[in-house]
Amino acid sequence: MGTAPSAEPQLSIVITTADWLHMGEELARIEDAGADFVHIDVMDGCFCPQLTVGPPVIAALKTRLRKDIHLMIEDPLEKVRAYVEAGADMLTFHVEAARHPHRVLQALGPAVKRGIALNPGTPVTAVEPLLDDLELVLVLAVNPGWGGQRFAPSTERRLAAARELIERSGRTVMLGVDGGVTRENVGSIAAMGVDLIVAGSAVFDGGDAAANLRQLRAGAGRAAE
Ligand code: ZN
């Protein structure tokens, strides 16, 4: 089948709250501490209130990690190509932000792993017609745009519902969760049967990022390297 959740979820680390003046060192730190992906939140000030980075900055980030790009931008159709060219390994956009989400998936094609993200207020069934053309369903546990929000309790049943849709599709699609992950709750989130956990403030806010990431890995059931 290949759709069953992996016992050990992969970790994708958000660098929004890392030290941008020392990004090379920050990336090296999370590479060494066992991150699987670097997660870059792209916000346009329209779909969500903040503004972050775009393709030139993403292209400039030098890392061994795969780049997991999360677009929180309006009308991604005409814009996705630039992110593929900037080096995205995985490219996720919001179903709420695209008038024709299926067309965006077609435009992306197989050159990149394609993801659809769902806000907390969007029914998970919105991805059902799209499952033939994507590789990741990313369930948001918070509303996009602000770090440090609390993990919404409804996320657990949303993840279960998304898993059921994926199983029924018979395709190999990863299930991910983004938002509200802490070093304390990562174990219970891993137990919800996800393949990918996105975490940022749990790594970069307070203390040593490498130690925080190792603690996060251990909490998620990942063996030490
Ligand atoms: Zn994200």
Tab-separated table of N, CA, C and O in Angstrom, residues 112-225:
chain	number	residue	atom	x	y	z
A	112	VAL	N	8.498	18.272	-8.836
A	112	VAL	CA	8.601	18.638	-7.436
A	112	VAL	C	7.528	17.851	-6.685
A	112	VAL	O	6.522	17.461	-7.283
A	113	LYS	N	7.748	17.589	-5.401
A	113	LYS	CA	6.673	16.978	-4.608
A	113	LYS	C	5.629	18.050	-4.326
A	113	LYS	O	5.955	19.124	-3.841
A	114	ARG	N	4.386	17.728	-4.641
A	114	ARG	CA	3.319	18.722	-4.571
A	114	ARG	C	2.477	18.537	-3.316
A	114	ARG	O	2.046	17.421	-3.020
A	115	GLY	N	2.253	19.640	-2.616
A	115	GLY	CA	1.449	19.568	-1.403
A	115	GLY	C	0.289	20.531	-1.429
A	115	GLY	O	0.346	21.580	-2.066
A	116	ILE	N	-0.783	20.129	-0.750
A	116	ILE	CA	-1.923	21.022	-0.524
A	116	ILE	C	-2.046	21.224	0.980
A	116	ILE	O	-2.016	20.254	1.738
A	117	ALA	N	-2.169	22.488	1.391
A	117	ALA	CA	-2.350	22.803	2.801
A	117	ALA	C	-3.797	23.198	3.063
A	117	ALA	O	-4.474	23.736	2.183
A	118	LEU	N	-4.240	22.892	4.272
A	118	LEU	CA	-5.611	23.172	4.687
A	118	LEU	C	-5.610	23.968	5.981
A	118	LEU	O	-5.033	23.524	6.985
A	119	ASN	N	-6.268	25.114	5.969
A	119	ASN	CA	-6.426	25.892	7.196
A	119	ASN	C	-7.348	25.169	8.171
A	119	ASN	O	-8.151	24.326	7.752
A	120	PRO	N	-7.301	25.556	9.462
A	120	PRO	CA	-8.157	24.888	10.447
A	120	PRO	C	-9.653	24.955	10.125
A	120	PRO	O	-10.401	24.065	10.512
A	121	GLY	N	-10.085	25.981	9.396
A	121	GLY	CA	-11.515	26.123	9.109
A	121	GLY	C	-11.975	25.483	7.813
A	121	GLY	O	-13.134	25.641	7.425
A	122	THR	N	-11.078	24.782	7.129
A	122	THR	CA	-11.425	24.195	5.828
A	122	THR	C	-11.694	22.700	5.979
A	122	THR	O	-10.865	21.988	6.555
A	123	PRO	N	-12.832	22.218	5.468
A	123	PRO	CA	-13.097	20.770	5.570
A	123	PRO	C	-12.000	19.958	4.868
A	123	PRO	O	-11.583	20.317	3.766
A	124	VAL	N	-11.543	18.885	5.489
A	124	VAL	CA	-10.462	18.097	4.878
A	124	VAL	C	-10.906	17.437	3.577
A	124	VAL	O	-10.072	17.109	2.732
A	125	THR	N	-12.212	17.277	3.398
A	125	THR	CA	-12.707	16.679	2.156
A	125	THR	C	-12.338	17.513	0.936
A	125	THR	O	-12.417	17.022	-0.185
A	126	ALA	N	-11.900	18.765	1.144
A	126	ALA	CA	-11.495	19.614	0.014
A	126	ALA	C	-10.343	18.986	-0.773
A	126	ALA	O	-10.176	19.270	-1.959
A	127	VAL	N	-9.538	18.129	-0.147
A	127	VAL	CA	-8.403	17.532	-0.878
A	127	VAL	C	-8.783	16.264	-1.624
A	127	VAL	O	-8.023	15.795	-2.474
A	128	GLU	N	-9.955	15.710	-1.299
A	128	GLU	CA	-10.309	14.387	-1.838
A	128	GLU	C	-10.214	14.328	-3.367
A	128	GLU	O	-9.587	13.411	-3.905
A	129	PRO	N	-10.777	15.309	-4.102
A	129	PRO	CA	-10.693	15.220	-5.572
A	129	PRO	C	-9.279	15.437	-6.125
A	129	PRO	O	-9.052	15.246	-7.319
A	130	LEU	N	-8.347	15.853	-5.267
A	130	LEU	CA	-7.008	16.236	-5.731
A	130	LEU	C	-5.956	15.178	-5.437
A	130	LEU	O	-4.788	15.319	-5.821
A	131	LEU	N	-6.358	14.095	-4.754
A	131	LEU	CA	-5.368	13.151	-4.230
A	131	LEU	C	-4.574	12.401	-5.310
A	131	LEU	O	-3.487	11.909	-5.040
A	132	ASP	N	-5.101	12.355	-6.523
A	132	ASP	CA	-4.360	11.689	-7.603
A	132	ASP	C	-3.164	12.512	-8.069
A	132	ASP	O	-2.298	12.018	-8.771
A	133	ASP	N	-3.136	13.775	-7.708
A	133	ASP	CA	-2.145	14.690	-8.275
A	133	ASP	C	-1.292	15.385	-7.231
A	133	ASP	O	-0.771	16.463	-7.473
A	134	LEU	N	-1.164	14.795	-6.058
A	134	LEU	CA	-0.317	15.423	-5.049
A	134	LEU	C	0.415	14.359	-4.226
A	134	LEU	O	0.096	13.174	-4.283
A	135	GLU	N	1.412	14.804	-3.477
A	135	GLU	CA	2.244	13.889	-2.687
A	135	GLU	C	2.204	14.205	-1.194
A	135	GLU	O	2.741	13.457	-0.382
A	136	LEU	N	1.574	15.343	-0.836
A	136	LEU	CA	1.527	15.736	0.582
A	136	LEU	C	0.214	16.451	0.875
A	136	LEU	O	-0.203	17.320	0.108
A	137	VAL	N	-0.411	16.051	1.971
A	137	VAL	CA	-1.524	16.826	2.531
A	137	VAL	C	-1.024	17.419	3.839
A	137	VAL	O	-0.585	16.687	4.727
A	138	LEU	N	-1.026	18.748	3.921
A	138	LEU	CA	-0.492	19.436	5.100
A	138	LEU	C	-1.650	20.079	5.864
A	138	LEU	O	-2.288	21.016	5.389
A	139	VAL	N	-1.919	19.533	7.041
A	139	VAL	CA	-3.025	20.025	7.867
A	139	VAL	C	-2.470	21.072	8.832
A	139	VAL	O	-1.554	20.779	9.609
A	140	LEU	N	-3.011	22.283	8.758
A	140	LEU	CA	-2.554	23.328	9.684
A	140	LEU	C	-3.287	23.211	11.013
A	140	LEU	O	-4.508	23.074	11.048
A	141	ALA	N	-2.509	23.280	12.076
A	141	ALA	CA	-3.071	23.191	13.427
A	141	ALA	C	-3.315	24.567	14.014
A	141	ALA	O	-3.801	24.691	15.141
A	142	VAL	N	-2.966	25.600	13.247
A	142	VAL	CA	-3.171	26.995	13.669
A	142	VAL	C	-3.550	27.785	12.411
A	142	VAL	O	-3.383	27.293	11.302
A	143	ASN	N	-4.024	29.006	12.595
A	143	ASN	CA	-4.241	29.863	11.434
A	143	ASN	C	-2.908	30.424	10.977
A	143	ASN	O	-2.063	30.766	11.804
A	144	PRO	N	-2.682	30.503	9.656
A	144	PRO	CA	-1.363	30.918	9.183
A	144	PRO	C	-1.057	32.370	9.526
A	144	PRO	O	-1.942	33.205	9.549
A	145	GLY	N	0.194	32.628	9.821
A	145	GLY	CA	0.626	34.007	9.940
A	145	GLY	C	1.253	34.396	11.258
A	145	GLY	O	1.973	35.365	11.324
A	146	TRP	N	1.007	33.659	12.302
A	146	TRP	CA	1.601	34.020	13.583
A	146	TRP	C	2.285	32.800	14.181
A	146	TRP	O	1.693	31.718	14.252
A	147	GLY	N	3.524	32.971	14.640
A	147	GLY	CA	4.216	31.879	15.307
A	147	GLY	C	3.714	31.744	16.733
A	147	GLY	O	3.054	32.634	17.256
A	148	GLY	N	4.008	30.607	17.340
A	148	GLY	CA	3.739	30.425	18.762
A	148	GLY	C	2.275	30.252	19.142
A	148	GLY	O	1.929	30.372	20.308
A	149	GLN	N	1.393	29.955	18.142
A	149	GLN	CA	-0.007	29.697	18.495
A	149	GLN	C	-0.166	28.293	19.047
A	149	GLN	O	0.634	27.409	18.783
A	150	ARG	N	-1.272	28.093	19.767
A	150	ARG	CA	-1.546	26.794	20.363
A	150	ARG	C	-2.104	25.805	19.342
A	150	ARG	O	-2.910	26.171	18.498
A	151	PHE	N	-1.694	24.574	19.450
A	151	PHE	CA	-2.165	23.484	18.592
A	151	PHE	C	-3.680	23.307	18.794
A	151	PHE	O	-4.128	23.000	19.898
A	152	ALA	N	-4.470	23.497	17.719
A	152	ALA	CA	-5.932	23.397	17.845
A	152	ALA	C	-6.344	21.950	18.109
A	152	ALA	O	-5.936	21.046	17.379
A	153	PRO	N	-7.168	21.719	19.143
A	153	PRO	CA	-7.553	20.345	19.494
A	153	PRO	C	-8.271	19.595	18.363
A	153	PRO	O	-8.179	18.370	18.275
A	154	SER	N	-8.974	20.329	17.473
A	154	SER	CA	-9.692	19.667	16.370
A	154	SER	C	-8.728	19.019	15.377
A	154	SER	O	-9.138	18.221	14.528
A	155	THR	N	-7.435	19.361	15.471
A	155	THR	CA	-6.460	18.860	14.495
A	155	THR	C	-6.388	17.333	14.500
A	155	THR	O	-6.225	16.716	13.446
A	156	GLU	N	-6.515	16.736	15.678
A	156	GLU	CA	-6.391	15.273	15.757
A	156	GLU	C	-7.444	14.585	14.890
A	156	GLU	O	-7.126	13.689	14.111
A	157	ARG	N	-8.694	15.039	14.988
A	157	ARG	CA	-9.708	14.357	14.177
A	157	ARG	C	-9.601	14.761	12.710
A	157	ARG	O	-9.937	13.994	11.818
A	158	ARG	N	-9.072	15.954	12.438
A	158	ARG	CA	-8.858	16.338	11.037
A	158	ARG	C	-7.773	15.469	10.398
A	158	ARG	O	-7.868	15.063	9.246
A	159	LEU	N	-6.732	15.177	11.176
A	159	LEU	CA	-5.664	14.304	10.667
A	159	LEU	C	-6.212	12.903	10.403
A	159	LEU	O	-5.889	12.279	9.389
A	160	ALA	N	-7.046	12.412	11.324
A	160	ALA	CA	-7.624	11.069	11.149
A	160	ALA	C	-8.489	11.029	9.889
A	160	ALA	O	-8.439	10.070	9.114
A	161	ALA	N	-9.262	12.092	9.664
A	161	ALA	CA	-10.128	12.135	8.483
A	161	ALA	C	-9.296	12.210	7.202
A	161	ALA	O	-9.606	11.551	6.199
A	162	ALA	N	-8.211	12.989	7.243
A	162	ALA	CA	-7.341	13.096	6.067
A	162	ALA	C	-6.671	11.754	5.789
A	162	ALA	O	-6.561	11.321	4.633
A	163	ARG	N	-6.234	11.077	6.838
A	163	ARG	CA	-5.594	9.755	6.682
A	163	ARG	C	-6.556	8.782	6.015
A	163	ARG	O	-6.176	8.003	5.143
A	164	GLU	N	-7.823	8.844	6.417
A	164	GLU	CA	-8.811	7.939	5.856
A	164	GLU	C	-8.991	8.191	4.351
A	164	GLU	O	-9.050	7.251	3.558
A	165	LEU	N	-9.044	9.461	3.972
A	165	LEU	CA	-9.174	9.808	2.546
A	165	LEU	C	-7.965	9.308	1.762
A	165	LEU	O	-8.093	8.787	0.646
A	166	ILE	N	-6.769	9.468	2.352
A	166	ILE	CA	-5.538	9.037	1.682
A	166	ILE	C	-5.549	7.523	1.504
A	166	ILE	O	-5.267	7.010	0.415
A	167	GLU	N	-5.907	6.800	2.569
A	167	GLU	CA	-5.971	5.332	2.500
A	167	GLU	C	-6.918	4.901	1.380
A	167	GLU	O	-6.622	4.003	0.603
A	168	ARG	N	-8.066	5.556	1.326
A	168	ARG	CA	-9.079	5.186	0.343
A	168	ARG	C	-8.600	5.451	-1.081
A	168	ARG	O	-8.982	4.764	-2.011
A	169	SER	N	-7.749	6.458	-1.256
A	169	SER	CA	-7.256	6.790	-2.598
A	169	SER	C	-6.286	5.729	-3.118
A	169	SER	O	-6.061	5.609	-4.313
A	170	GLY	N	-5.666	4.975	-2.189
A	170	GLY	CA	-4.699	3.959	-2.590
A	170	GLY	C	-3.369	4.526	-3.049
A	170	GLY	O	-2.493	3.801	-3.495
A	171	ARG	N	-3.191	5.827	-2.937
A	171	ARG	CA	-1.939	6.448	-3.374
A	171	ARG	C	-0.984	6.664	-2.205
A	171	ARG	O	-1.397	6.700	-1.055
A	172	THR	N	0.292	6.814	-2.547
A	172	THR	CA	1.290	7.129	-1.532
A	172	THR	C	1.326	8.638	-1.363
A	172	THR	O	1.903	9.351	-2.173
A	173	VAL	N	0.659	9.105	-0.343
A	173	VAL	CA	0.589	10.544	-0.058
A	173	VAL	C	1.012	10.734	1.389
A	173	VAL	O	0.526	10.038	2.273
A	174	MET	N	1.939	11.665	1.610
A	174	MET	CA	2.357	11.952	2.982
A	174	MET	C	1.302	12.807	3.670
A	174	MET	O	0.672	13.647	3.035
A	175	LEU	N	1.177	12.596	4.969
A	175	LEU	CA	0.301	13.431	5.778
A	175	LEU	C	1.179	14.234	6.732
A	175	LEU	O	1.987	13.669	7.476
A	176	GLY	N	1.046	15.557	6.675
A	176	GLY	CA	1.869	16.417	7.517
A	176	GLY	C	1.026	17.321	8.394
A	176	GLY	O	-0.155	17.545	8.126
A	177	VAL	N	1.666	17.834	9.423
A	177	VAL	CA	0.988	18.779	10.314
A	177	VAL	C	1.917	19.963	10.551
A	177	VAL	O	3.136	19.798	10.673
A	178	ASP	N	1.329	21.155	10.569
A	178	ASP	CA	2.112	22.399	10.670
A	178	ASP	C	1.428	23.332	11.656
A	178	ASP	O	0.251	23.635	11.518
A	179	GLY	N	2.183	23.761	12.669
A	179	GLY	CA	1.679	24.767	13.606
A	179	GLY	C	1.467	24.226	15.004
A	179	GLY	O	0.972	23.125	15.187
A	180	GLY	N	1.890	25.006	15.986
A	180	GLY	CA	1.593	24.665	17.380
A	180	GLY	C	2.398	23.510	17.949
A	180	GLY	O	2.077	23.018	19.033
A	181	VAL	N	3.448	23.073	17.222
A	181	VAL	CA	4.257	21.945	17.711
A	181	VAL	C	5.273	22.456	18.733
A	181	VAL	O	5.997	23.420	18.473
A	182	THR	N	5.317	21.812	19.884
A	182	THR	CA	6.290	22.176	20.916
A	182	THR	C	7.103	20.936	21.287
A	182	THR	O	6.743	19.816	20.906
A	183	ARG	N	8.172	21.145	22.049
A	183	ARG	CA	8.978	20.001	22.491
A	183	ARG	C	8.172	19.136	23.458
A	183	ARG	O	8.453	17.973	23.635
A	184	GLU	N	7.142	19.735	24.052
A	184	GLU	CA	6.323	18.988	25.011
A	184	GLU	C	5.247	18.148	24.321
A	184	GLU	O	4.970	17.029	24.747
A	185	ASN	N	4.609	18.700	23.258
A	185	ASN	CA	3.486	17.961	22.666
A	185	ASN	C	3.871	17.134	21.441
A	185	ASN	O	3.025	16.444	20.869
A	186	VAL	N	5.143	17.151	21.037
A	186	VAL	CA	5.520	16.478	19.787
A	186	VAL	C	5.265	14.970	19.838
A	186	VAL	O	4.889	14.357	18.825
A	187	GLY	N	5.397	14.380	21.013
A	187	GLY	CA	5.156	12.935	21.139
A	187	GLY	C	3.705	12.593	20.863
A	187	GLY	O	3.403	11.645	20.123
A	188	SER	N	2.791	13.384	21.426
A	188	SER	CA	1.372	13.085	21.208
A	188	SER	C	0.982	13.386	19.761
A	188	SER	O	0.121	12.718	19.189
A	189	ILE	N	1.644	14.354	19.136
A	189	ILE	CA	1.351	14.649	17.721
A	189	ILE	C	1.879	13.508	16.832
A	189	ILE	O	1.188	13.065	15.912
A	190	ALA	N	3.076	13.024	17.134
A	190	ALA	CA	3.617	11.882	16.364
A	190	ALA	C	2.675	10.689	16.459
A	190	ALA	O	2.483	9.945	15.488
A	191	ALA	N	2.056	10.525	17.630
A	191	ALA	CA	1.140	9.395	17.837
A	191	ALA	C	-0.156	9.540	17.043
A	191	ALA	O	-0.933	8.594	16.931
A	192	MET	N	-0.394	10.725	16.464
A	192	MET	CA	-1.588	10.918	15.624
A	192	MET	C	-1.388	10.332	14.232
A	192	MET	O	-2.262	10.470	13.370
A	193	GLY	N	-0.233	9.730	13.991
A	193	GLY	CA	-0.030	9.028	12.725
A	193	GLY	C	0.323	9.940	11.566
A	193	GLY	O	-0.226	9.813	10.471
A	194	VAL	N	1.241	10.876	11.790
A	194	VAL	CA	1.660	11.762	10.704
A	194	VAL	C	3.012	11.318	10.151
A	194	VAL	O	3.797	10.664	10.835
A	195	ASP	N	3.266	11.677	8.897
A	195	ASP	CA	4.544	11.354	8.250
A	195	ASP	C	5.524	12.516	8.336
A	195	ASP	O	6.723	12.330	8.168
A	196	LEU	N	4.994	13.713	8.545
A	196	LEU	CA	5.832	14.914	8.524
A	196	LEU	C	5.347	15.875	9.603
A	196	LEU	O	4.155	16.181	9.677
A	197	ILE	N	6.278	16.329	10.428
A	197	ILE	CA	5.954	17.323	11.456
A	197	ILE	C	6.762	18.585	11.162
A	197	ILE	O	7.987	18.524	11.016
A	198	VAL	N	6.052	19.710	11.068
A	198	VAL	CA	6.697	20.997	10.836
A	198	VAL	C	6.823	21.706	12.184
A	198	VAL	O	5.842	21.806	12.919
A	199	ALA	N	8.038	22.154	12.498
A	199	ALA	CA	8.252	22.829	13.780
A	199	ALA	C	9.253	23.948	13.592
A	199	ALA	O	10.199	23.824	12.802
A	200	GLY	N	9.040	25.062	14.304
A	200	GLY	CA	9.943	26.199	14.169
A	200	GLY	C	10.317	26.781	15.506
A	200	GLY	O	11.462	26.694	15.946
A	201	SER	N	9.327	27.368	16.182
A	201	SER	CA	9.626	28.000	17.468
A	201	SER	C	10.144	26.971	18.462
A	201	SER	O	10.942	27.314	19.336
A	202	ALA	N	9.721	25.704	18.327
A	202	ALA	CA	10.200	24.646	19.232
A	202	ALA	C	11.708	24.452	19.108
A	202	ALA	O	12.358	23.931	20.011
A	203	VAL	N	12.286	24.889	17.981
A	203	VAL	CA	13.726	24.739	17.763
A	203	VAL	C	14.467	26.050	18.039
A	203	VAL	O	15.483	26.065	18.729
A	204	PHE	N	13.928	27.155	17.503
A	204	PHE	CA	14.713	28.393	17.507
A	204	PHE	C	14.380	29.369	18.635
A	204	PHE	O	15.106	30.328	18.839
A	205	ASP	N	13.257	29.160	19.332
A	205	ASP	CA	12.914	30.113	20.389
A	205	ASP	C	13.441	29.643	21.738
A	205	ASP	O	12.865	28.767	22.378
A	206	GLY	N	14.524	30.204	22.134
A	206	GLY	CA	15.051	29.903	23.463
A	206	GLY	C	16.005	28.732	23.475
A	206	GLY	O	15.720	27.683	22.901
A	207	GLY	N	17.161	28.919	24.072
A	207	GLY	CA	18.124	27.828	24.244
A	207	GLY	C	18.886	27.524	22.972
A	207	GLY	O	18.918	28.311	22.026
A	208	ASP	N	19.478	26.360	22.951
A	208	ASP	CA	20.355	25.944	21.865
A	208	ASP	C	19.535	25.188	20.809
A	208	ASP	O	18.902	24.171	21.117
A	209	ALA	N	19.542	25.711	19.569
A	209	ALA	CA	18.689	25.147	18.516
A	209	ALA	C	18.990	23.667	18.269
A	209	ALA	O	18.073	22.865	18.074
A	210	ALA	N	20.266	23.300	18.289
A	210	ALA	CA	20.621	21.900	18.019
A	210	ALA	C	20.090	20.986	19.128
A	210	ALA	O	19.519	19.922	18.854
A	211	ALA	N	20.255	21.425	20.369
A	211	ALA	CA	19.753	20.627	21.498
A	211	ALA	C	18.231	20.538	21.443
A	211	ALA	O	17.641	19.476	21.675
A	212	ASN	N	17.590	21.663	21.113
A	212	ASN	CA	16.126	21.669	21.000
A	212	ASN	C	15.656	20.689	19.925
A	212	ASN	O	14.685	19.960	20.116
A	213	LEU	N	16.360	20.687	18.798
A	213	LEU	CA	15.964	19.801	17.699
A	213	LEU	C	16.181	18.335	18.075
A	213	LEU	O	15.346	17.477	17.772
A	214	ARG	N	17.278	18.050	18.772
A	214	ARG	CA	17.510	16.666	19.211
A	214	ARG	C	16.406	16.213	20.163
A	214	ARG	O	15.922	15.087	20.068
A	215	GLN	N	15.990	17.131	21.027
A	215	GLN	CA	14.910	16.808	21.968
A	215	GLN	C	13.596	16.570	21.209
A	215	GLN	O	12.832	15.652	21.529
A	216	LEU	N	13.385	17.381	20.183
A	216	LEU	CA	12.184	17.239	19.353
A	216	LEU	C	12.187	15.887	18.629
A	216	LEU	O	11.181	15.184	18.570
A	217	ARG	N	13.363	15.529	18.086
A	217	ARG	CA	13.503	14.238	17.399
A	217	ARG	C	13.204	13.077	18.345
A	217	ARG	O	12.493	12.142	18.008
A	218	ALA	N	13.782	13.140	19.527
A	218	ALA	CA	13.570	12.086	20.509
A	218	ALA	C	12.087	12.000	20.872
A	218	ALA	O	11.511	10.914	20.927
A	219	GLY	N	11.469	13.170	21.060
A	219	GLY	CA	10.047	13.211	21.409
A	219	GLY	C	9.179	12.631	20.311
A	219	GLY	O	8.123	12.035	20.565
A	220	ALA	N	9.614	12.794	19.060
A	220	ALA	CA	8.842	12.292	17.911
A	220	ALA	C	9.157	10.810	17.648
A	220	ALA	O	8.668	10.236	16.679
A	221	GLY	N	10.009	10.225	18.480
A	221	GLY	CA	10.302	8.794	18.330
A	221	GLY	C	11.445	8.519	17.396
A	221	GLY	O	11.663	7.378	16.983
A	222	ARG	N	12.223	9.565	17.050
A	222	ARG	CA	13.362	9.383	16.155
A	222	ARG	C	14.598	9.073	16.981
A	222	ARG	O	14.877	9.760	17.966
A	223	ALA	N	15.335	8.056	16.547
A	223	ALA	CA	16.558	7.678	17.253
A	223	ALA	C	17.596	8.785	17.124
A	223	ALA	O	17.584	9.554	16.172
A	224	ALA	N	18.496	8.864	18.095
A	224	ALA	CA	19.586	9.838	18.012
A	224	ALA	C	20.522	9.443	16.902
A	224	ALA	O	20.661	8.270	16.592
A	225	GLU	N	21.169	10.446	16.283
A	225	GLU	CA	22.116	10.151	15.194
A	225	GLU	C	23.473	9.840	15.742
A	225	GLU	O	23.871	10.439	16.734
